[in-house]
């Protein structure tokens, strides 16, 4: 396993669309293990392939602890994840991103999702989750399509953020 460099806002790879994983081979398993190590070291709650420069549809999700000091659960790896259904009210929740350090904004997303994907053993996963974990999965799947959480905030907040985001490009 190895730590991978986390790509930061302004890196064009974050704006590209990731390709589906055709086969779960050793290379994919190594990438997933590296992503787990990287997100753990960075103390993030999720990481997507493009964030480490790999345009493949893989995400790692850490179930968030109820308290900051609680030991975190095992991270889960989802290959080719997609949202099949959304439900519940649209809720605002604070998000940040390892690729946009220091920026936290409220983002509106559906409370509940049904996600389909496969795990590293090629087993199909059909997951219905809500709340924080559903938010993280939506955020990570956005990354696979080149979408960042700052794209999903209101125009006023976005205007206020403009200067801060520009600083990443310098
Ligand atoms: Ni992110």
JSON list of C-alpha atoms and ligand atoms in Angstrom, two decimals:
[
{"chain": "A", "resi": 1, "resn": "UNK", "atom": "CA", "xyz": [0.00, 0.00, 0.00]},
{"chain": "A", "resi": 2, "resn": "UNK", "atom": "CA", "xyz": [1.08, 3.53, -0.62]},
{"chain": "A", "resi": 3, "resn": "UNK", "atom": "CA", "xyz": [-0.17, 7.01, 0.01]},
{"chain": "A", "resi": 4, "resn": "UNK", "atom": "CA", "xyz": [-1.34, 8.78, -3.12]},
{"chain": "A", "resi": 5, "resn": "UNK", "atom": "CA", "xyz": [-1.09, 12.49, -3.72]},
{"chain": "A", "resi": 6, "resn": "UNK", "atom": "CA", "xyz": [-4.44, 14.20, -3.27]},
{"chain": "A", "resi": 7, "resn": "UNK", "atom": "CA", "xyz": [-5.20, 16.48, -6.19]},
{"chain": "A", "resi": 8, "resn": "UNK", "atom": "CA", "xyz": [-6.22, 20.00, -5.24]},
{"chain": "A", "resi": 9, "resn": "UNK", "atom": "CA", "xyz": [-8.81, 22.36, -6.75]},
{"chain": "A", "resi": 10, "resn": "UNK", "atom": "CA", "xyz": [-7.49, 23.72, -10.02]},
{"chain": "A", "resi": 11, "resn": "UNK", "atom": "CA", "xyz": [-6.08, 20.36, -11.10]},
{"chain": "A", "resi": 12, "resn": "UNK", "atom": "CA", "xyz": [-7.92, 19.58, -14.35]},
{"chain": "A", "resi": 13, "resn": "UNK", "atom": "CA", "xyz": [-8.28, 15.89, -13.47]},
{"chain": "A", "resi": 14, "resn": "UNK", "atom": "CA", "xyz": [-10.92, 16.88, -10.88]},
{"chain": "A", "resi": 15, "resn": "UNK", "atom": "CA", "xyz": [-13.14, 18.15, -13.72]},
{"chain": "A", "resi": 16, "resn": "UNK", "atom": "CA", "xyz": [-13.02, 15.03, -15.84]},
{"chain": "A", "resi": 17, "resn": "UNK", "atom": "CA", "xyz": [-15.45, 12.17, -16.02]},
{"chain": "A", "resi": 18, "resn": "UNK", "atom": "CA", "xyz": [-14.14, 8.88, -14.65]},
{"chain": "A", "resi": 19, "resn": "UNK", "atom": "CA", "xyz": [-14.52, 5.67, -16.66]},
{"chain": "A", "resi": 20, "resn": "UNK", "atom": "CA", "xyz": [-16.30, 2.58, -15.35]},
{"chain": "A", "resi": 21, "resn": "UNK", "atom": "CA", "xyz": [-14.09, -0.20, -14.01]},
{"chain": "A", "resi": 22, "resn": "UNK", "atom": "CA", "xyz": [-14.32, -3.11, -16.47]},
{"chain": "A", "resi": 23, "resn": "UNK", "atom": "CA", "xyz": [-12.60, -5.70, -14.32]},
{"chain": "A", "resi": 24, "resn": "UNK", "atom": "CA", "xyz": [-11.55, -5.90, -10.69]},
{"chain": "A", "resi": 25, "resn": "UNK", "atom": "CA", "xyz": [-7.93, -6.92, -11.03]},
{"chain": "A", "resi": 26, "resn": "UNK", "atom": "CA", "xyz": [-4.84, -6.47, -8.87]},
{"chain": "A", "resi": 27, "resn": "UNK", "atom": "CA", "xyz": [-4.33, -2.96, -10.14]},
{"chain": "A", "resi": 28, "resn": "UNK", "atom": "CA", "xyz": [-7.82, -1.96, -9.04]},
{"chain": "A", "resi": 29, "resn": "UNK", "atom": "CA", "xyz": [-7.37, -3.66, -5.67]},
{"chain": "A", "resi": 30, "resn": "UNK", "atom": "CA", "xyz": [-4.06, -1.84, -5.15]},
{"chain": "A", "resi": 31, "resn": "UNK", "atom": "CA", "xyz": [-5.66, 1.48, -6.08]},
{"chain": "A", "resi": 32, "resn": "UNK", "atom": "CA", "xyz": [-8.50, 0.84, -3.63]},
{"chain": "A", "resi": 33, "resn": "UNK", "atom": "CA", "xyz": [-6.05, -0.09, -0.83]},
{"chain": "A", "resi": 34, "resn": "UNK", "atom": "CA", "xyz": [-4.03, 3.05, -1.54]},
{"chain": "A", "resi": 35, "resn": "UNK", "atom": "CA", "xyz": [-7.18, 5.17, -1.48]},
{"chain": "A", "resi": 36, "resn": "UNK", "atom": "CA", "xyz": [-8.16, 3.70, 1.89]},
{"chain": "A", "resi": 37, "resn": "UNK", "atom": "CA", "xyz": [-4.71, 4.46, 3.25]},
{"chain": "A", "resi": 38, "resn": "UNK", "atom": "CA", "xyz": [-4.78, 7.97, 1.80]},
{"chain": "A", "resi": 39, "resn": "UNK", "atom": "CA", "xyz": [-8.23, 8.93, 3.14]},
{"chain": "A", "resi": 40, "resn": "UNK", "atom": "CA", "xyz": [-7.37, 7.48, 6.55]},
{"chain": "A", "resi": 41, "resn": "UNK", "atom": "CA", "xyz": [-4.14, 9.42, 6.77]},
{"chain": "A", "resi": 42, "resn": "UNK", "atom": "CA", "xyz": [-5.91, 12.61, 5.67]},
{"chain": "A", "resi": 43, "resn": "UNK", "atom": "CA", "xyz": [-8.72, 11.98, 8.20]},
{"chain": "A", "resi": 44, "resn": "UNK", "atom": "CA", "xyz": [-11.30, 12.37, 5.45]},
{"chain": "A", "resi": 45, "resn": "UNK", "atom": "CA", "xyz": [-14.73, 10.77, 5.30]},
{"chain": "A", "resi": 46, "resn": "UNK", "atom": "CA", "xyz": [-14.53, 9.86, 1.63]},
{"chain": "A", "resi": 47, "resn": "UNK", "atom": "CA", "xyz": [-12.33, 9.83, -1.43]},
{"chain": "A", "resi": 48, "resn": "UNK", "atom": "CA", "xyz": [-12.95, 9.28, -5.13]},
{"chain": "A", "resi": 49, "resn": "UNK", "atom": "CA", "xyz": [-10.59, 8.03, -7.87]},
{"chain": "A", "resi": 50, "resn": "UNK", "atom": "CA", "xyz": [-10.13, 11.39, -9.62]},
{"chain": "A", "resi": 51, "resn": "UNK", "atom": "CA", "xyz": [-8.94, 12.92, -6.35]},
{"chain": "A", "resi": 52, "resn": "UNK", "atom": "CA", "xyz": [-5.82, 10.77, -6.59]},
{"chain": "A", "resi": 53, "resn": "UNK", "atom": "CA", "xyz": [-5.52, 11.31, -10.33]},
{"chain": "A", "resi": 54, "resn": "UNK", "atom": "CA", "xyz": [-7.21, 8.05, -11.35]},
{"chain": "A", "resi": 55, "resn": "UNK", "atom": "CA", "xyz": [-10.13, 8.49, -13.70]},
{"chain": "A", "resi": 56, "resn": "UNK", "atom": "CA", "xyz": [-11.88, 5.33, -12.61]},
{"chain": "A", "resi": 57, "resn": "UNK", "atom": "CA", "xyz": [-15.21, 4.92, -10.92]},
{"chain": "A", "resi": 58, "resn": "UNK", "atom": "CA", "xyz": [-14.06, 3.93, -7.45]},
{"chain": "A", "resi": 59, "resn": "UNK", "atom": "CA", "xyz": [-15.01, 5.59, -4.18]},
{"chain": "A", "resi": 60, "resn": "UNK", "atom": "CA", "xyz": [-14.02, 5.00, -0.58]},
{"chain": "A", "resi": 61, "resn": "UNK", "atom": "CA", "xyz": [-16.46, 5.92, 2.15]},
{"chain": "A", "resi": 62, "resn": "UNK", "atom": "CA", "xyz": [-15.90, 6.05, 5.89]},
{"chain": "A", "resi": 63, "resn": "UNK", "atom": "CA", "xyz": [-19.09, 5.75, 7.91]},
{"chain": "A", "resi": 64, "resn": "UNK", "atom": "CA", "xyz": [-18.97, 8.90, 9.98]},
{"chain": "A", "resi": 65, "resn": "UNK", "atom": "CA", "xyz": [-18.70, 8.50, 13.73]},
{"chain": "A", "resi": 66, "resn": "UNK", "atom": "CA", "xyz": [-21.41, 9.94, 15.94]},
{"chain": "A", "resi": 67, "resn": "UNK", "atom": "CA", "xyz": [-18.71, 11.71, 17.92]},
{"chain": "A", "resi": 68, "resn": "UNK", "atom": "CA", "xyz": [-15.40, 13.09, 16.76]},
{"chain": "A", "resi": 69, "resn": "UNK", "atom": "CA", "xyz": [-13.40, 11.03, 19.22]},
{"chain": "A", "resi": 70, "resn": "UNK", "atom": "CA", "xyz": [-15.12, 7.76, 18.43]},
{"chain": "A", "resi": 71, "resn": "UNK", "atom": "CA", "xyz": [-13.10, 5.09, 16.66]},
{"chain": "A", "resi": 72, "resn": "UNK", "atom": "CA", "xyz": [-14.12, 5.04, 13.05]},
{"chain": "A", "resi": 73, "resn": "UNK", "atom": "CA", "xyz": [-15.63, 2.04, 11.35]},
{"chain": "A", "resi": 74, "resn": "UNK", "atom": "CA", "xyz": [-13.99, 0.22, 8.49]},
{"chain": "A", "resi": 75, "resn": "UNK", "atom": "CA", "xyz": [-13.94, 2.18, 5.27]},
{"chain": "A", "resi": 76, "resn": "UNK", "atom": "CA", "xyz": [-15.98, 0.73, 2.42]},
{"chain": "A", "resi": 77, "resn": "UNK", "atom": "CA", "xyz": [-14.96, 0.61, -1.18]},
{"chain": "A", "resi": 78, "resn": "UNK", "atom": "CA", "xyz": [-17.57, 0.86, -3.93]},
{"chain": "A", "resi": 79, "resn": "UNK", "atom": "CA", "xyz": [-16.76, 0.19, -7.56]},
{"chain": "A", "resi": 80, "resn": "UNK", "atom": "CA", "xyz": [-18.93, 1.68, -10.32]},
{"chain": "A", "resi": 81, "resn": "UNK", "atom": "CA", "xyz": [-21.33, 3.19, -7.79]},
{"chain": "A", "resi": 82, "resn": "UNK", "atom": "CA", "xyz": [-24.48, 4.83, -9.05]},
{"chain": "A", "resi": 83, "resn": "UNK", "atom": "CA", "xyz": [-27.49, 6.37, -7.42]},
{"chain": "A", "resi": 84, "resn": "UNK", "atom": "CA", "xyz": [-30.62, 4.55, -8.48]},
{"chain": "A", "resi": 85, "resn": "UNK", "atom": "CA", "xyz": [-33.14, 6.42, -6.37]},
{"chain": "A", "resi": 86, "resn": "UNK", "atom": "CA", "xyz": [-33.33, 9.42, -4.11]},
{"chain": "A", "resi": 87, "resn": "UNK", "atom": "CA", "xyz": [-35.91, 10.15, -1.48]},
{"chain": "A", "resi": 88, "resn": "UNK", "atom": "CA", "xyz": [-36.82, 12.08, 1.61]},
{"chain": "A", "resi": 89, "resn": "UNK", "atom": "CA", "xyz": [-36.63, 15.83, 1.91]},
{"chain": "A", "resi": 90, "resn": "UNK", "atom": "CA", "xyz": [-33.80, 17.81, 0.40]},
{"chain": "A", "resi": 91, "resn": "UNK", "atom": "CA", "xyz": [-31.62, 18.81, 3.32]},
{"chain": "A", "resi": 92, "resn": "UNK", "atom": "CA", "xyz": [-28.81, 21.27, 3.84]},
{"chain": "A", "resi": 93, "resn": "UNK", "atom": "CA", "xyz": [-25.64, 19.92, 5.38]},
{"chain": "A", "resi": 94, "resn": "UNK", "atom": "CA", "xyz": [-22.11, 21.14, 5.74]},
{"chain": "A", "resi": 95, "resn": "UNK", "atom": "CA", "xyz": [-19.55, 19.66, 3.38]},
{"chain": "A", "resi": 96, "resn": "UNK", "atom": "CA", "xyz": [-15.86, 19.94, 2.89]},
{"chain": "A", "resi": 97, "resn": "UNK", "atom": "CA", "xyz": [-13.50, 18.16, 0.53]},
{"chain": "A", "resi": 98, "resn": "UNK", "atom": "CA", "xyz": [-9.92, 16.92, 0.76]},
{"chain": "A", "resi": 99, "resn": "UNK", "atom": "CA", "xyz": [-9.37, 18.53, -2.66]},
{"chain": "A", "resi": 100, "resn": "UNK", "atom": "CA", "xyz": [-10.56, 21.95, -1.43]},
{"chain": "A", "resi": 101, "resn": "UNK", "atom": "CA", "xyz": [-8.92, 22.21, 1.98]},
{"chain": "A", "resi": 102, "resn": "UNK", "atom": "CA", "xyz": [-10.23, 24.76, 4.44]},
{"chain": "A", "resi": 103, "resn": "UNK", "atom": "CA", "xyz": [-13.53, 25.42, 2.64]},
{"chain": "A", "resi": 104, "resn": "UNK", "atom": "CA", "xyz": [-16.81, 24.30, 4.21]},
{"chain": "A", "resi": 105, "resn": "UNK", "atom": "CA", "xyz": [-20.20, 25.16, 2.84]},
{"chain": "A", "resi": 106, "resn": "UNK", "atom": "CA", "xyz": [-23.81, 24.11, 3.22]},
{"chain": "A", "resi": 107, "resn": "UNK", "atom": "CA", "xyz": [-24.98, 21.91, 0.35]},
{"chain": "A", "resi": 108, "resn": "UNK", "atom": "CA", "xyz": [-28.53, 20.75, -0.38]},
{"chain": "A", "resi": 109, "resn": "UNK", "atom": "CA", "xyz": [-28.99, 17.08, -1.18]},
{"chain": "A", "resi": 110, "resn": "UNK", "atom": "CA", "xyz": [-31.73, 14.47, -0.88]},
{"chain": "A", "resi": 111, "resn": "UNK", "atom": "CA", "xyz": [-31.73, 12.82, 2.53]},
{"chain": "A", "resi": 112, "resn": "UNK", "atom": "CA", "xyz": [-32.07, 9.26, 1.29]},
{"chain": "A", "resi": 113, "resn": "UNK", "atom": "CA", "xyz": [-30.50, 7.33, -1.57]},
{"chain": "A", "resi": 114, "resn": "UNK", "atom": "CA", "xyz": [-30.41, 3.86, -3.00]},
{"chain": "A", "resi": 115, "resn": "UNK", "atom": "CA", "xyz": [-26.97, 3.12, -4.36]},
{"chain": "A", "resi": 116, "resn": "UNK", "atom": "CA", "xyz": [-25.94, 0.30, -6.60]},
{"chain": "A", "resi": 117, "resn": "UNK", "atom": "CA", "xyz": [-22.36, -0.82, -7.16]},
{"chain": "A", "resi": 118, "resn": "UNK", "atom": "CA", "xyz": [-19.98, -3.71, -6.67]},
{"chain": "A", "resi": 119, "resn": "UNK", "atom": "CA", "xyz": [-17.42, -4.44, -3.98]},
{"chain": "A", "resi": 120, "resn": "UNK", "atom": "CA", "xyz": [-13.81, -5.53, -4.50]},
{"chain": "A", "resi": 121, "resn": "UNK", "atom": "CA", "xyz": [-14.89, -9.18, -4.69]},
{"chain": "A", "resi": 122, "resn": "UNK", "atom": "CA", "xyz": [-17.22, -8.30, -7.54]},
{"chain": "A", "resi": 123, "resn": "UNK", "atom": "CA", "xyz": [-20.32, -8.80, -5.40]},
{"chain": "A", "resi": 124, "resn": "UNK", "atom": "CA", "xyz": [-23.25, -6.59, -6.19]},
{"chain": "A", "resi": 125, "resn": "UNK", "atom": "CA", "xyz": [-24.17, -4.05, -3.59]},
{"chain": "A", "resi": 126, "resn": "UNK", "atom": "CA", "xyz": [-27.58, -2.49, -3.29]},
{"chain": "A", "resi": 127, "resn": "UNK", "atom": "CA", "xyz": [-27.59, -0.09, -0.42]},
{"chain": "A", "resi": 128, "resn": "UNK", "atom": "CA", "xyz": [-30.28, 2.13, 1.01]},
{"chain": "A", "resi": 129, "resn": "UNK", "atom": "CA", "xyz": [-28.90, 4.76, 3.33]},
{"chain": "A", "resi": 130, "resn": "UNK", "atom": "CA", "xyz": [-29.85, 8.14, 4.67]},
{"chain": "A", "resi": 131, "resn": "UNK", "atom": "CA", "xyz": [-28.34, 11.09, 6.45]},
{"chain": "A", "resi": 132, "resn": "UNK", "atom": "CA", "xyz": [-24.60, 11.70, 6.67]},
{"chain": "A", "resi": 133, "resn": "UNK", "atom": "CA", "xyz": [-23.55, 8.54, 4.87]},
{"chain": "A", "resi": 134, "resn": "UNK", "atom": "CA", "xyz": [-25.96, 9.25, 2.00]},
{"chain": "A", "resi": 135, "resn": "UNK", "atom": "CA", "xyz": [-24.49, 12.74, 1.74]},
{"chain": "A", "resi": 136, "resn": "UNK", "atom": "CA", "xyz": [-20.93, 11.41, 1.58]},
{"chain": "A", "resi": 137, "resn": "UNK", "atom": "CA", "xyz": [-21.81, 8.89, -1.12]},
{"chain": "A", "resi": 138, "resn": "UNK", "atom": "CA", "xyz": [-23.51, 11.60, -3.21]},
{"chain": "A", "resi": 139, "resn": "UNK", "atom": "CA", "xyz": [-20.48, 13.88, -2.78]},
{"chain": "A", "resi": 140, "resn": "UNK", "atom": "CA", "xyz": [-18.08, 11.10, -3.85]},
{"chain": "A", "resi": 141, "resn": "UNK", "atom": "CA", "xyz": [-20.15, 10.02, -6.86]},
{"chain": "A", "resi": 142, "resn": "UNK", "atom": "CA", "xyz": [-20.20, 13.69, -7.96]},
{"chain": "A", "resi": 143, "resn": "UNK", "atom": "CA", "xyz": [-16.39, 13.53, -8.09]},
{"chain": "A", "resi": 144, "resn": "UNK", "atom": "CA", "xyz": [-16.65, 10.69, -10.63]},
{"chain": "A", "resi": 145, "resn": "UNK", "atom": "CA", "xyz": [-18.48, 13.09, -12.92]},
{"chain": "A", "resi": 146, "resn": "UNK", "atom": "CA", "xyz": [-16.15, 16.03, -12.38]},
{"chain": "A", "resi": 147, "resn": "UNK", "atom": "CA", "xyz": [-18.58, 17.79, -10.06]},
{"chain": "A", "resi": 148, "resn": "UNK", "atom": "CA", "xyz": [-17.36, 19.48, -6.85]},
{"chain": "A", "resi": 149, "resn": "UNK", "atom": "CA", "xyz": [-19.47, 20.48, -3.87]},
{"chain": "A", "resi": 150, "resn": "UNK", "atom": "CA", "xyz": [-18.75, 24.16, -4.50]},
{"chain": "A", "resi": 151, "resn": "UNK", "atom": "CA", "xyz": [-20.70, 23.76, -7.77]},
{"chain": "A", "resi": 152, "resn": "UNK", "atom": "CA", "xyz": [-23.77, 22.97, -5.72]},
{"chain": "A", "resi": 153, "resn": "UNK", "atom": "CA", "xyz": [-23.92, 25.98, -3.46]},
{"chain": "A", "resi": 154, "resn": "UNK", "atom": "CA", "xyz": [-26.07, 29.02, -4.09]},
{"chain": "A", "resi": 155, "resn": "UNK", "atom": "CA", "xyz": [-24.88, 31.88, -6.32]},
{"chain": "A", "resi": 156, "resn": "UNK", "atom": "CA", "xyz": [-24.49, 34.27, -3.39]},
{"chain": "A", "resi": 157, "resn": "UNK", "atom": "CA", "xyz": [-22.24, 31.94, -1.42]},
{"chain": "A", "resi": 158, "resn": "UNK", "atom": "CA", "xyz": [-20.38, 31.11, -4.59]},
{"chain": "A", "resi": 159, "resn": "UNK", "atom": "CA", "xyz": [-19.67, 34.77, -5.25]},
{"chain": "A", "resi": 160, "resn": "UNK", "atom": "CA", "xyz": [-18.34, 35.13, -1.72]},
{"chain": "A", "resi": 161, "resn": "UNK", "atom": "CA", "xyz": [-16.11, 32.10, -2.22]},
{"chain": "A", "resi": 162, "resn": "UNK", "atom": "CA", "xyz": [-14.70, 33.23, -5.54]},
{"chain": "A", "resi": 163, "resn": "UNK", "atom": "CA", "xyz": [-11.63, 34.88, -4.08]},
{"chain": "A", "resi": 164, "resn": "UNK", "atom": "CA", "xyz": [-10.79, 31.94, -1.84]},
{"chain": "A", "resi": 165, "resn": "UNK", "atom": "CA", "xyz": [-11.15, 29.48, -4.70]},
{"chain": "A", "resi": 166, "resn": "UNK", "atom": "CA", "xyz": [-9.03, 31.68, -6.95]},
{"chain": "A", "resi": 167, "resn": "UNK", "atom": "CA", "xyz": [-6.23, 31.44, -4.41]},
{"chain": "A", "resi": 168, "resn": "UNK", "atom": "CA", "xyz": [-5.99, 27.70, -5.17]},
{"chain": "A", "resi": 169, "resn": "UNK", "atom": "CA", "xyz": [-5.22, 28.49, -8.79]},
{"chain": "A", "resi": 170, "resn": "UNK", "atom": "CA", "xyz": [-2.22, 30.69, -8.05]},
{"chain": "B", "resi": 1, "resn": "LIG", "atom": "NI1", "xyz": [-14.61, 15.72, -2.10]}
]
